[in-house]
Structure formats: C-alpha cells, structure tokens
XYZ file of N, CA and C in Angstrom:
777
model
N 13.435 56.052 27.267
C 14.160 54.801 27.017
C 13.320 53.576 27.355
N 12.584 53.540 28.546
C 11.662 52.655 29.069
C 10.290 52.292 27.648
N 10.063 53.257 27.259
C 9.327 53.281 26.374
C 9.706 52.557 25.076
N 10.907 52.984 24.621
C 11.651 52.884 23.308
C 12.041 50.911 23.643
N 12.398 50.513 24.877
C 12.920 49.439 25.061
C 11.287 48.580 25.288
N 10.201 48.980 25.574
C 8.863 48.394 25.548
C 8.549 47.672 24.119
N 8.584 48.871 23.128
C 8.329 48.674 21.975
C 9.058 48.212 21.207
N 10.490 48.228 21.423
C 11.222 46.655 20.442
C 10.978 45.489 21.110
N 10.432 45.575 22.643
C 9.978 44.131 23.018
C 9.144 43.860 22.456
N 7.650 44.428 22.548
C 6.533 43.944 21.246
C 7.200 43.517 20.068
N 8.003 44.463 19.302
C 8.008 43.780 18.072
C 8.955 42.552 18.011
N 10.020 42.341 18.446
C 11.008 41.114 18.850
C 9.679 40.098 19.174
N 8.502 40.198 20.282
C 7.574 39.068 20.312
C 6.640 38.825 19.289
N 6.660 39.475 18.530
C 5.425 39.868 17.304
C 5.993 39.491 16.245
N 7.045 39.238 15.885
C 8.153 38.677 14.638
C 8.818 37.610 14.542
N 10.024 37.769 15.677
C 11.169 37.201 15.581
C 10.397 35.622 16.216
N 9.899 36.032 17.168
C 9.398 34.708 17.941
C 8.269 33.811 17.173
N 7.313 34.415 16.663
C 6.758 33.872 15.415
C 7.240 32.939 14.549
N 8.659 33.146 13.971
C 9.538 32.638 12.771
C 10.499 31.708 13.258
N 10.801 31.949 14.707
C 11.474 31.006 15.258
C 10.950 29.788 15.630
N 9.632 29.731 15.946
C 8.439 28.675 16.364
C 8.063 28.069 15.081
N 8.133 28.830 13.975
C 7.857 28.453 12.460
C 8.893 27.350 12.155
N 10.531 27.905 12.448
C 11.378 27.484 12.208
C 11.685 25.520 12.712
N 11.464 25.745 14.016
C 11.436 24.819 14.687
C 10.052 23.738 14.598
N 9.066 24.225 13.889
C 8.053 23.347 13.317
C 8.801 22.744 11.914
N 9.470 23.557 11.259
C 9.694 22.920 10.216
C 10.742 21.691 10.339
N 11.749 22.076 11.573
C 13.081 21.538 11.310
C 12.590 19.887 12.329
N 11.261 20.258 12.805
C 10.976 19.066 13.928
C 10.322 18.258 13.054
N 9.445 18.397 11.561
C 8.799 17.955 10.261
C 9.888 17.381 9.431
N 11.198 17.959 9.115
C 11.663 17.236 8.472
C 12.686 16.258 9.125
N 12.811 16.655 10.458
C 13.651 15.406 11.453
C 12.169 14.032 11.112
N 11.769 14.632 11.748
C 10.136 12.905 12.090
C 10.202 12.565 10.540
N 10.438 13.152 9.412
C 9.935 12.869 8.051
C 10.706 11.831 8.043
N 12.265 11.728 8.093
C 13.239 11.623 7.825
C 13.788 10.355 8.319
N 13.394 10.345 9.791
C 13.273 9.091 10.690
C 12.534 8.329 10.428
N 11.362 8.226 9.572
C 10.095 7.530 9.559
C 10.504 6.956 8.191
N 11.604 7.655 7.066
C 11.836 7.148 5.858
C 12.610 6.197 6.312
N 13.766 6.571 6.976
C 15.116 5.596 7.458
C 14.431 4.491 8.364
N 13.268 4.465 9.270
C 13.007 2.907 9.710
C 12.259 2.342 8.743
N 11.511 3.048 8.021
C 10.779 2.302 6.660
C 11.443 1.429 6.129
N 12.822 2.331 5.794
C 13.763 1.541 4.902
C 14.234 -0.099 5.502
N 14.359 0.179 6.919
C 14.632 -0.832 7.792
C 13.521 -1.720 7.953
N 12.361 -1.523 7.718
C 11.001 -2.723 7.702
C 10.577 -2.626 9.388
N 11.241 -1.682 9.993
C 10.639 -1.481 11.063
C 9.390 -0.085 11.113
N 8.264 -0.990 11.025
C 6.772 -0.198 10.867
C 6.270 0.361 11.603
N 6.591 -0.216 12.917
C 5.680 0.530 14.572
C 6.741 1.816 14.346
N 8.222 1.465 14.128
C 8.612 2.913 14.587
C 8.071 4.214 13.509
N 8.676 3.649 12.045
C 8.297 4.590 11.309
C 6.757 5.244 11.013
N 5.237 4.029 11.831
C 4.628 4.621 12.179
C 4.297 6.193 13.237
N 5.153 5.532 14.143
C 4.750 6.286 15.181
C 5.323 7.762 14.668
N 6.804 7.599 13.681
C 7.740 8.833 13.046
C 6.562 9.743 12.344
N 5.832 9.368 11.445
C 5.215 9.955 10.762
C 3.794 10.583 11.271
N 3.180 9.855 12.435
C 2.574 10.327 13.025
C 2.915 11.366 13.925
N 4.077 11.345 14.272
C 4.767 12.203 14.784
C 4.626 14.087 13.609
N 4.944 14.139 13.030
C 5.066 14.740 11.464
C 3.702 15.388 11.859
N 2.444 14.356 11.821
C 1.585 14.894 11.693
C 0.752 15.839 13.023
N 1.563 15.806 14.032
C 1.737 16.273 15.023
C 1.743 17.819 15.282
N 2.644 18.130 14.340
C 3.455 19.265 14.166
C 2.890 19.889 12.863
N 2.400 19.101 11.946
C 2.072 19.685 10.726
C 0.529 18.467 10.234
N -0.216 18.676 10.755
C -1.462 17.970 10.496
C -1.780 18.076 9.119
N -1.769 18.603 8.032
C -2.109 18.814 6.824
C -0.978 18.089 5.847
N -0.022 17.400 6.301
C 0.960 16.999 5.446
C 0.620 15.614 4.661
N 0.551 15.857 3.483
C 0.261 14.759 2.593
C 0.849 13.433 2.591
N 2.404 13.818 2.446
C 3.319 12.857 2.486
C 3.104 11.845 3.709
N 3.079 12.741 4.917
C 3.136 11.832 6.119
C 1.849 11.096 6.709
N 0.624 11.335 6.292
C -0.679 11.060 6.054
C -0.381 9.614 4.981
N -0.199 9.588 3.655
C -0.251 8.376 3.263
C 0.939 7.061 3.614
N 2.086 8.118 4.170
C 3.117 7.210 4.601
C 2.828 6.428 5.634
N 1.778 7.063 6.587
C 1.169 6.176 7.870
C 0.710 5.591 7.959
N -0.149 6.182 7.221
C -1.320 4.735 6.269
C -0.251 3.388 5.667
N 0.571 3.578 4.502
C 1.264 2.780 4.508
C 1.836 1.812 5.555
N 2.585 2.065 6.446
C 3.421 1.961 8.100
C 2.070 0.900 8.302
N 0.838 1.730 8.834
C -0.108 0.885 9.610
C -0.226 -0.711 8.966
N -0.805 -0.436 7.542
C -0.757 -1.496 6.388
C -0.012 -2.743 6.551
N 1.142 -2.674 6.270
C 2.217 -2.937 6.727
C 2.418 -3.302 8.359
N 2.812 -2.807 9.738
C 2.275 -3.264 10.893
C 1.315 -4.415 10.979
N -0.314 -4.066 10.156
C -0.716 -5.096 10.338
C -0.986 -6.288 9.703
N -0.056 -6.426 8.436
C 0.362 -7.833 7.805
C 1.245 -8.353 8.386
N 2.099 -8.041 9.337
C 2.918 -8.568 9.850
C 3.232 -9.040 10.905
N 1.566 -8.582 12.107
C 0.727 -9.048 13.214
C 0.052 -10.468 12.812
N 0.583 -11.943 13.901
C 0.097 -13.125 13.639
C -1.332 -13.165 13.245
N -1.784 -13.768 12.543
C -3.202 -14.199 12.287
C -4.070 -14.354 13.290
N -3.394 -14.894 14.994
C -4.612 -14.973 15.916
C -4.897 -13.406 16.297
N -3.978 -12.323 15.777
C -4.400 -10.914 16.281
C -5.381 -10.269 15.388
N -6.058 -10.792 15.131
C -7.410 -10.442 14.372
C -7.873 -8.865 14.755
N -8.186 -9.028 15.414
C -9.077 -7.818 16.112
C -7.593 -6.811 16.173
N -6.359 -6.785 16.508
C -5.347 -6.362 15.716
C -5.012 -5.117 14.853
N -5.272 -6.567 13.651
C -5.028 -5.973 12.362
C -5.644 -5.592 11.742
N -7.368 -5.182 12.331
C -8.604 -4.696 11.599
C -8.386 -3.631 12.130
N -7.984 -3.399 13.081
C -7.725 -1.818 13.593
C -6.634 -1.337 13.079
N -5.536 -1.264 12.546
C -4.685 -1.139 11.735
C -5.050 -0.620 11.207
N -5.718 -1.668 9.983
C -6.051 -1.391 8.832
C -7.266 -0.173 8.504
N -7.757 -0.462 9.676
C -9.150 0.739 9.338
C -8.198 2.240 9.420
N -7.040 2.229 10.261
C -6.059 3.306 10.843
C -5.634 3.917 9.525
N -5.395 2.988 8.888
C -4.675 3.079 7.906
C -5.661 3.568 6.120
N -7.034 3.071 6.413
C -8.047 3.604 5.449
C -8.132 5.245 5.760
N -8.180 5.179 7.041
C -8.466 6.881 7.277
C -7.604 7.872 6.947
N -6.256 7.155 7.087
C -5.290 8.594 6.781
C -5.181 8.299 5.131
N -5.063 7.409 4.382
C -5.002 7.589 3.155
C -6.561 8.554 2.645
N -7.605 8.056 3.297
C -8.778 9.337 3.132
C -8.489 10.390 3.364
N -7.835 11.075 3.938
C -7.117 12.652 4.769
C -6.358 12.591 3.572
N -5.489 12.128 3.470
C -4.551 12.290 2.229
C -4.844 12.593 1.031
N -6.175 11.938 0.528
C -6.782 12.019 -0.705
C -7.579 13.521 -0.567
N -7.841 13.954 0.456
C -8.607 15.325 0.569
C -7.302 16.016 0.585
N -5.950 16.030 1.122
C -4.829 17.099 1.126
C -4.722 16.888 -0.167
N -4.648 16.195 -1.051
C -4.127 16.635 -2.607
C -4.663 15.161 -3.639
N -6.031 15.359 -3.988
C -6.872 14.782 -5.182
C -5.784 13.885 -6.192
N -4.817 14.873 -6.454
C -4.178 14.903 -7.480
C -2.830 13.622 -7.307
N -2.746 13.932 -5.720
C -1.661 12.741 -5.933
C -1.867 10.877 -5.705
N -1.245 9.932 -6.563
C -1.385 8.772 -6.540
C -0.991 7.918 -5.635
N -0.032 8.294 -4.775
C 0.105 7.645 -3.879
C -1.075 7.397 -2.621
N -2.022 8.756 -2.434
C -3.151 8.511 -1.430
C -4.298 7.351 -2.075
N -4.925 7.436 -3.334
C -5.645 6.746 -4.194
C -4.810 5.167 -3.946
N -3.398 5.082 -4.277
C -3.152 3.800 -3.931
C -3.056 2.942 -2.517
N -2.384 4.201 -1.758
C -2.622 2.845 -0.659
C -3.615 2.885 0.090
N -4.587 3.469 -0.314
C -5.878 3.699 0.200
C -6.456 2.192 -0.136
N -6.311 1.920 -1.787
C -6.659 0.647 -2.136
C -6.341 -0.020 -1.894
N -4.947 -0.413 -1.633
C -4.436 -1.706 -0.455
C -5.209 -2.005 0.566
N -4.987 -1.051 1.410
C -6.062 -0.986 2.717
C -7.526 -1.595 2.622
N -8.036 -1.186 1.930
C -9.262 -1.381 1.406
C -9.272 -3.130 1.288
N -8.088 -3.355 0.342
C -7.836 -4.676 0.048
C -7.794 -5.561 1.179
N -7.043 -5.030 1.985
C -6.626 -5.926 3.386
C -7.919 -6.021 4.340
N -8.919 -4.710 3.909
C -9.834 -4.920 4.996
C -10.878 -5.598 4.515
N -11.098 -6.186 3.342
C -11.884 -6.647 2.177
C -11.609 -8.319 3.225
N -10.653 -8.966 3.498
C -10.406 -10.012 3.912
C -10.556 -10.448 5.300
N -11.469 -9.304 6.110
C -12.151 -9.288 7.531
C -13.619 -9.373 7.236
N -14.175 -9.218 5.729
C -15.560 -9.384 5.297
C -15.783 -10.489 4.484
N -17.187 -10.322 4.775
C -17.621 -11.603 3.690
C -19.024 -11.379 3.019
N -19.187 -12.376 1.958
C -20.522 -11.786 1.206
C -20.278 -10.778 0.795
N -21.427 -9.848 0.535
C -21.829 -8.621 0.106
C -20.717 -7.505 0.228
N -20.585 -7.224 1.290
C -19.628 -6.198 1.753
C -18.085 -6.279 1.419
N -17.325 -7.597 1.261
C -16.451 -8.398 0.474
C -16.438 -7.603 -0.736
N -16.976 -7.975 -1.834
C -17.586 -7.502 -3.100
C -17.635 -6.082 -3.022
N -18.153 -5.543 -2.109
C -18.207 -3.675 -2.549
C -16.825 -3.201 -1.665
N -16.032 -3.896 -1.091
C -14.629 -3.432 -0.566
C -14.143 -3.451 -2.359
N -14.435 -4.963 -2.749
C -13.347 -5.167 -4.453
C -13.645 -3.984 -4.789
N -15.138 -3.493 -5.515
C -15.302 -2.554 -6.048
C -14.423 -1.015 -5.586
N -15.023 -1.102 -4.825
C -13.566 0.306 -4.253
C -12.271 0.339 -4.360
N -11.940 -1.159 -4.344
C -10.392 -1.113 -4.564
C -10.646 -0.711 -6.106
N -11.085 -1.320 -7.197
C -10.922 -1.341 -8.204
C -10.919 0.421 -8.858
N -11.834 1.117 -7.849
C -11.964 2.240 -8.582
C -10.979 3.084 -8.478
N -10.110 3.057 -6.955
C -9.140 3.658 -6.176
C -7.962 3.659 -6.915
N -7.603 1.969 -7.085
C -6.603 1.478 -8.066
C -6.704 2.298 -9.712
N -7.632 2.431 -10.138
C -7.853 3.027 -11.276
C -7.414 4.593 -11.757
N -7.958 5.214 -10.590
C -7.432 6.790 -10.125
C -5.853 6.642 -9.942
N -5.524 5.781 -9.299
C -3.942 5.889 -8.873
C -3.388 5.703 -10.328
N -4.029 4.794 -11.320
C -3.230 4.907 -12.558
C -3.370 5.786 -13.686
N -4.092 6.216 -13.563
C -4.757 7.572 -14.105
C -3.792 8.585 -14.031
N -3.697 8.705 -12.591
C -2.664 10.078 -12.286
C -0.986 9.650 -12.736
N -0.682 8.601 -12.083
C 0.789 7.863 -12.691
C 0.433 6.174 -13.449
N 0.563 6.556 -14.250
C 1.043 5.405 -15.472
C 2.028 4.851 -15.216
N 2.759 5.274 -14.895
C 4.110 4.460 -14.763
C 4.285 3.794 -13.704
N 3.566 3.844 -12.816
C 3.446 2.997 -11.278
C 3.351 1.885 -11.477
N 4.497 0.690 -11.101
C 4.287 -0.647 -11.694
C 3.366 -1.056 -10.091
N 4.003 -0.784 -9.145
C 2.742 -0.903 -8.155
C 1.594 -0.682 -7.825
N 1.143 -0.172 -8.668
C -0.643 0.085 -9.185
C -1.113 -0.794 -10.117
N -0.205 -1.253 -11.003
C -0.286 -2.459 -12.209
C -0.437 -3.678 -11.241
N 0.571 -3.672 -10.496
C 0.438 -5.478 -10.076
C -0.963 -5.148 -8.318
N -1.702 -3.888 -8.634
C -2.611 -3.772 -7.417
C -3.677 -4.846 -8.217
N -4.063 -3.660 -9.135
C -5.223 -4.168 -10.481
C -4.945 -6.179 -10.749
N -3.581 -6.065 -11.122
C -3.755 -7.444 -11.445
C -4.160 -8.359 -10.399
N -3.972 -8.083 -8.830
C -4.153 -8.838 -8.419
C -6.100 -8.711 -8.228
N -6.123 -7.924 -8.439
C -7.459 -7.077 -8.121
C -8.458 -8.648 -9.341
N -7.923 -8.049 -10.471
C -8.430 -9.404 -11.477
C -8.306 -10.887 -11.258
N -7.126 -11.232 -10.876
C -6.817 -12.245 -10.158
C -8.193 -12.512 -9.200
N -8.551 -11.760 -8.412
C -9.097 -12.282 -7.068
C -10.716 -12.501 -7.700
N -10.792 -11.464 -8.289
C -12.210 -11.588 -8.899
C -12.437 -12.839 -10.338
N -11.329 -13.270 -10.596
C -11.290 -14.336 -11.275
C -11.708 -15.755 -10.848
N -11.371 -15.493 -9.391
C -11.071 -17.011 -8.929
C -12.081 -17.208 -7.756
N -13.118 -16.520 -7.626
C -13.576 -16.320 -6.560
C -14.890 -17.557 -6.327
N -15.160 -17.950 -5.101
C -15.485 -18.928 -4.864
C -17.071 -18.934 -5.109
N -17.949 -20.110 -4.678
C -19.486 -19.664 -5.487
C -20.067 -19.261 -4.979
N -20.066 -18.431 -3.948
C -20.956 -17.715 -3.230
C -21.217 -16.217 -3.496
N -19.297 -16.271 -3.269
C -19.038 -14.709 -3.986
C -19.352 -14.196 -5.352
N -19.305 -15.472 -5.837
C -19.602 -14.679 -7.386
C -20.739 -14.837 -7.711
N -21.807 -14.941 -6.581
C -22.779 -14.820 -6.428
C -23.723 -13.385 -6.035
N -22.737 -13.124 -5.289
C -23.094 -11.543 -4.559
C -22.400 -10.925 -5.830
N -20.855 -11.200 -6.242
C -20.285 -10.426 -7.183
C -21.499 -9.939 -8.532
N -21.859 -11.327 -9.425
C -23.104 -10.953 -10.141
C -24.265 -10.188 -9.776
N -24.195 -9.852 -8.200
C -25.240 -8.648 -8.090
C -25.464 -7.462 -8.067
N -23.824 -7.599 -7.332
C -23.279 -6.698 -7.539
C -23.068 -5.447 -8.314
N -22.910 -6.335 -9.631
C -21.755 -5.778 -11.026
C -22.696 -5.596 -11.697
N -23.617 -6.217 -11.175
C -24.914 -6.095 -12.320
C -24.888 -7.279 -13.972
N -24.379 -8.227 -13.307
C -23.608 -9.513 -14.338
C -22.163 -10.130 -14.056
N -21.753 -11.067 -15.187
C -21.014 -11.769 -14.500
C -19.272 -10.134 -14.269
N -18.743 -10.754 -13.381
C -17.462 -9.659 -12.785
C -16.784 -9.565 -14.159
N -16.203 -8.365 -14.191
C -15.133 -7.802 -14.967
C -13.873 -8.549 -15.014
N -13.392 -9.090 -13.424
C -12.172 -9.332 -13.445
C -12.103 -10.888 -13.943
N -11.044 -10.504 -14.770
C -10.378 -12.154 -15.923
C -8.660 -12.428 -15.186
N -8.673 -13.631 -15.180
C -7.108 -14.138 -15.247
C -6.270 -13.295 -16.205
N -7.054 -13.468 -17.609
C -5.962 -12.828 -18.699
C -5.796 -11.391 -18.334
N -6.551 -10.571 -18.044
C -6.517 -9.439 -17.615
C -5.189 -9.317 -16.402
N -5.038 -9.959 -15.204
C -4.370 -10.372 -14.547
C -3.386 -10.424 -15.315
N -3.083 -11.096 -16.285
C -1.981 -11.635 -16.632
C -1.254 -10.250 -17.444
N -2.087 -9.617 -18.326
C -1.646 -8.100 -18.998
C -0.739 -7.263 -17.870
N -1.821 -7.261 -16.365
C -1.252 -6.152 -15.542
C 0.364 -6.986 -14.916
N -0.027 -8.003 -14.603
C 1.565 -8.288 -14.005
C 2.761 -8.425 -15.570
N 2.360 -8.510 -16.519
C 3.279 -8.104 -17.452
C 3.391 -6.852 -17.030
N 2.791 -5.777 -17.494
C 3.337 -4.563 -17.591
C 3.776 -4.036 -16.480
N 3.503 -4.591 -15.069
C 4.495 -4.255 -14.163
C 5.627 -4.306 -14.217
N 5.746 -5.739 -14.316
C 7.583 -6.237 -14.646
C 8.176 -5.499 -15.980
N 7.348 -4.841 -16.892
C 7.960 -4.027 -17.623
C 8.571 -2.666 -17.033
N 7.644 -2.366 -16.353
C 8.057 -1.000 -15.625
C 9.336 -1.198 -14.728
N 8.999 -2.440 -13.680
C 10.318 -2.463 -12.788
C 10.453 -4.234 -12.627
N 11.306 -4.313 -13.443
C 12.024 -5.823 -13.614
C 12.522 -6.561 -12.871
N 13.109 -5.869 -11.686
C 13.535 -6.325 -10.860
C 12.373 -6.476 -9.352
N 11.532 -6.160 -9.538
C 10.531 -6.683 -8.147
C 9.816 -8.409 -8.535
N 10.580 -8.975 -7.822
C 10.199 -10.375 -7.452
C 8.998 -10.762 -7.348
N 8.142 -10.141 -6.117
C 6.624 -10.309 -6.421
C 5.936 -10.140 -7.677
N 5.805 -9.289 -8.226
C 5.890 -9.241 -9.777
C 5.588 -10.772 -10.529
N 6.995 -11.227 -10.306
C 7.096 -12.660 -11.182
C 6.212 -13.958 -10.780
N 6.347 -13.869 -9.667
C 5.592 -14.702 -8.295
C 4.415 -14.751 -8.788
N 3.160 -13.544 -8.768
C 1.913 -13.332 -9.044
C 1.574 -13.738 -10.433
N 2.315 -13.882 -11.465
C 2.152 -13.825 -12.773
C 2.140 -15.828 -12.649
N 3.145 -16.044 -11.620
C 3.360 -17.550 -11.765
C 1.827 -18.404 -11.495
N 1.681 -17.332 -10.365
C 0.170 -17.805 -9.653
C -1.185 -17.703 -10.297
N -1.180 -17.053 -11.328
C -2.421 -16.841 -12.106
C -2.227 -18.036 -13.146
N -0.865 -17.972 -13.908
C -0.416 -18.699 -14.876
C -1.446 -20.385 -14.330
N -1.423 -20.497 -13.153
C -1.609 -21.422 -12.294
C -3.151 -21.625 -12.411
N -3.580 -20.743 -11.762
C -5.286 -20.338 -11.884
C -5.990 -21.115 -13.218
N -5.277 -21.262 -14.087
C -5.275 -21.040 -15.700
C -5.317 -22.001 -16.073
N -4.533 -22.910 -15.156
C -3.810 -24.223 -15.806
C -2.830 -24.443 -16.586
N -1.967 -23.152 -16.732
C -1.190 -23.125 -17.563
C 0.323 -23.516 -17.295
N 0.453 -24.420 -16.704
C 1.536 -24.776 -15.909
C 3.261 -24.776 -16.510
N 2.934 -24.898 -18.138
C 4.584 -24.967 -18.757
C 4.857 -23.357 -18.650
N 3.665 -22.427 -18.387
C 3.717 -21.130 -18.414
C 4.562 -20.212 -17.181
N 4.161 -21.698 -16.198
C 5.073 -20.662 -14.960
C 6.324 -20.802 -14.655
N 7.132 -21.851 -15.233
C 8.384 -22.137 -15.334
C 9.062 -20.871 -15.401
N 9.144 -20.087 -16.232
C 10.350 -19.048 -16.304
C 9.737 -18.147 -15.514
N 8.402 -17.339 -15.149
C 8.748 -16.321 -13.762
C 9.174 -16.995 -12.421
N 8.654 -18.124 -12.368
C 8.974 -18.612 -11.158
C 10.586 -18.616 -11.197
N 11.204 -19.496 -12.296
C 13.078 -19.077 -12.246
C 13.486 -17.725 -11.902
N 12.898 -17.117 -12.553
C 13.343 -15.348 -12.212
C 12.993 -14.872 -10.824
N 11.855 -15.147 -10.412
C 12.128 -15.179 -8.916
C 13.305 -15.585 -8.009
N 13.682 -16.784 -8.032
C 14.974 -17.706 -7.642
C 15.978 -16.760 -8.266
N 16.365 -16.071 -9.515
C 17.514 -15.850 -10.168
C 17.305 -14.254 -9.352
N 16.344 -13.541 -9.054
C 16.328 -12.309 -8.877
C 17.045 -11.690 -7.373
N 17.746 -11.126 -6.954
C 18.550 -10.228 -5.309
C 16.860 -10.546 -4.226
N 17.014 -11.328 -3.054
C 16.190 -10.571 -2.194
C 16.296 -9.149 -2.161
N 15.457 -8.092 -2.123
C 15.710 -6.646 -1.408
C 14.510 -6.179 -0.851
N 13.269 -6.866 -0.944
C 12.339 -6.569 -0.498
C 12.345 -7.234 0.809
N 11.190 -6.843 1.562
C 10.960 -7.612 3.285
C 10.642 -9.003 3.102
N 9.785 -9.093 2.007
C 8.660 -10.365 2.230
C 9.885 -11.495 0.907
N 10.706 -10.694 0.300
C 11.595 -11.712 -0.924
C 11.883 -12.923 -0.418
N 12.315 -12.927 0.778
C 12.909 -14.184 1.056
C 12.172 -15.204 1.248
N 10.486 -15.068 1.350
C 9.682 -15.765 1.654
C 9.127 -16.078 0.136
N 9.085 -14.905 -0.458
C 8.508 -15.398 -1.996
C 9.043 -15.934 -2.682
N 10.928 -16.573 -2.799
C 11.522 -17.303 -3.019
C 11.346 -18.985 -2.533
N 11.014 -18.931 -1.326
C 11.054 -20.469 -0.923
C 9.620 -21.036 -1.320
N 8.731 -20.189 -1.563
C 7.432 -20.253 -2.331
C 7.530 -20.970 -3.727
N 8.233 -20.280 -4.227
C 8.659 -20.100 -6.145
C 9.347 -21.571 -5.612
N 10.458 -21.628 -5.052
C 10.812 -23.007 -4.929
C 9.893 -23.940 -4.871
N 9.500 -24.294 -4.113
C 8.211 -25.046 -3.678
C 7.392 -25.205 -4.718
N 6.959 -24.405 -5.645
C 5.920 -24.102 -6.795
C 6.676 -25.106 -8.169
N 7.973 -24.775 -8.173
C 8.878 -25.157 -9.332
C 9.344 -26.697 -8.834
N 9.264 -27.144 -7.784
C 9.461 -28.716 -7.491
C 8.188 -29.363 -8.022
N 7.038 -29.151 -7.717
C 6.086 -29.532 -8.092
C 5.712 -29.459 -9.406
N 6.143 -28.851 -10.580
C 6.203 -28.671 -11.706
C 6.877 -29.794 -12.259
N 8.035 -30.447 -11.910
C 8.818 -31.925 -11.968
C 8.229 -33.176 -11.710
C-alpha cells in the first residue's frame, strides 16, 4: 500500500500539478490582460503599463502585451511635462524596445510595426540633425510595413501623413541633412499628406484628429478657404478621445483666425 500510495504521489506531482500551475499562469495572463485594457480605456497609462507588464511577467513571449506596453509607455510619456525631458526619453526608448520584441514575436502583425513607428517618432524629437532624419526614415519604413499588413488601419494612414507633413515642412538645416540623406530632395509632400489624412477619415470618420491634421497641412499650403470645413467637423464631432478636448479648443482658435 505504502508503495501503491508513493506512486500516485509521483504521478498527482508529475501531472496534475503541472496543469494546475499552467492553469493559474493562464488565468493570472488574462486577469493583467484585461486590467491593462480597462485602465487603457480609462487613459490611465502608468497603471495599464505596469498591467501589461505584469502579463509579461507570467508569459514573456506575449505579443499583445509587448506592443500594448510599448503603447502605455508612449503614451505615459506624452503626457509627462516638457521640463521631464530626461523622463520621457526613457519612456520612449521603453517603449521602442518592446514594440522590437513584439515585431520578433510575430513579423506578421501590424500593430508591433506601428507603434514601433510612433515611438520612433516621439524619439525623433529628442534628436537633431542627422540622426533626426534617419529616426524619419525608420518611421517611414515601419509605417509602411504596418500598412502593408493592414490596409485598413486609418491609424497608419494619418502616421504616414503626418510622416509627409513633417518632411514637408522641415526647416533649412534639416532639409539639409534630409537631402543627404535621401540621396535628393525628401519624398515627403504636403499633398501627399493631404491623400493620407483623407483616406484616414475615410476609414474612420469619426476620429477628430484626423480632421485637425488635414486642417494643419491645408495650412502649410496656404490653403486657408481649405480648412474651414475639417476644422468645423472637428467642433461638430463627440469628444471620445483623451487629447479631443484639447484638439477642439485648437480647431477653435484656428477657425477665429480664419475671420
């Protein structure tokens, strides 16, 4: 009996306990997943950072929670004052790395390629000269892959446009390094700009920024009877985003001056 009761102990530790530890990895992955969506939703970033890092805790290889952190960080550090410099470069670099991890857990998906390029974007604006210029370039290529894989991503449309936008307008130094860059004058055009924030707002009509950016190039342009109606649609459109309420009193501001 001593014997017989030995050997269902091995196997009870060799099985059951295995699947139960399995179990409880999974159910502790989709609690942190879950929490990290619901403060997202709330615009609270430190927590849903820390949620998803959490995730990755328990399940280090997880795609989802790898670019979601990245996201979180992103986010965190746009929303750290401007004197926290030193800050929000750490953030952001936080936030380049796990969208890199992400892009190695699965090539294939667009969400790592994109907010990889954000990041990129945000950290593009801690450089200058040369290094400035080969951040654009990376965004541009990153951004490109992300639309590649989904087309339909209006948030990859209005990445690019702004991507053109920036390289449109860029000051004379930069498009100094830029021409050395590129190997001639830059790719990126206003009108180009102007294609991608159309076809964003085609995709999703209702994102405000969207209209905003299209107003601002329109601007770039000189095209000023041009920005009248996105800028209204801004004003006419629901805050639901974090930053809406701010891109409204903007559009205001933009549309007084038009008078």
């Amino acid at each position: 009996m001593k014997k017989l009761s030995l050997i269902l102990s091995v196997i009870f530790c060799s099985t059951v306990i295995p699947l139960l530890a399995q179990e409880n990895i999974a159910d502790s992955v989709a609690y942190y997943m879950a929490l990290g969506d619901s403060l997202s939703a709330k615009w609270d970033h430190k927590g849903a950072t820390a949620a998803y890092l959490k995730v990755l805790k328990f399940d280090p290889n997880n795609y989802e929670a790898c670019w979601k952190a990245g996201d979180q960080y992103t986010d965190l550090a746009d929303k750290l004052p401007k004197k926290q410099k030193d800050q929000k470069e750490i953030y952001f670099n936080e936030a380049k790395k796990l969208c890199e991890k992400a892009i190695k857990l699965n090539p294939k998906g667009y969400e790592g390629h994109f907010r990889l390029a954000v990041a990129l974007g945000r950290l593009a604006l801690f450089r200058g000269g040369k290094e400035k210029i080969r951040l654009s370039k990376m965004v541009k290529a990153e951004g490109d892959t992300a639309l590649a894989l989904n087309p339909k991503a209006d948030l990859v449309y209005h990445l690019l446009g702004r991507w053109h936008q920036n390289l449109a307008n860029l000051s004379g130094i930069l498009k100094f390094f830029a021409k050395i860059l590129y190997g001639g004058v830059p790719p990126g055009s206003n009108e180009q700009a102007v294609a991608m924030f159309k076809k964003a707002i085609e995709l999703n009509p209702n994102h405000i920024e969207h209209y905003l950016e299209l107003a601002r190039t329109y601007k770039y342009m000189g095209k000023k009877k041009l920005m009248r109606a996105p800028l209204e649609k801004v004003l006419a459109l629901p805050a639901v985003e974090e930053d809406d309420p701010e891109f409204k009193k903007e559009a205001a501001e933009m549309l007084k001056k038009l008078k």
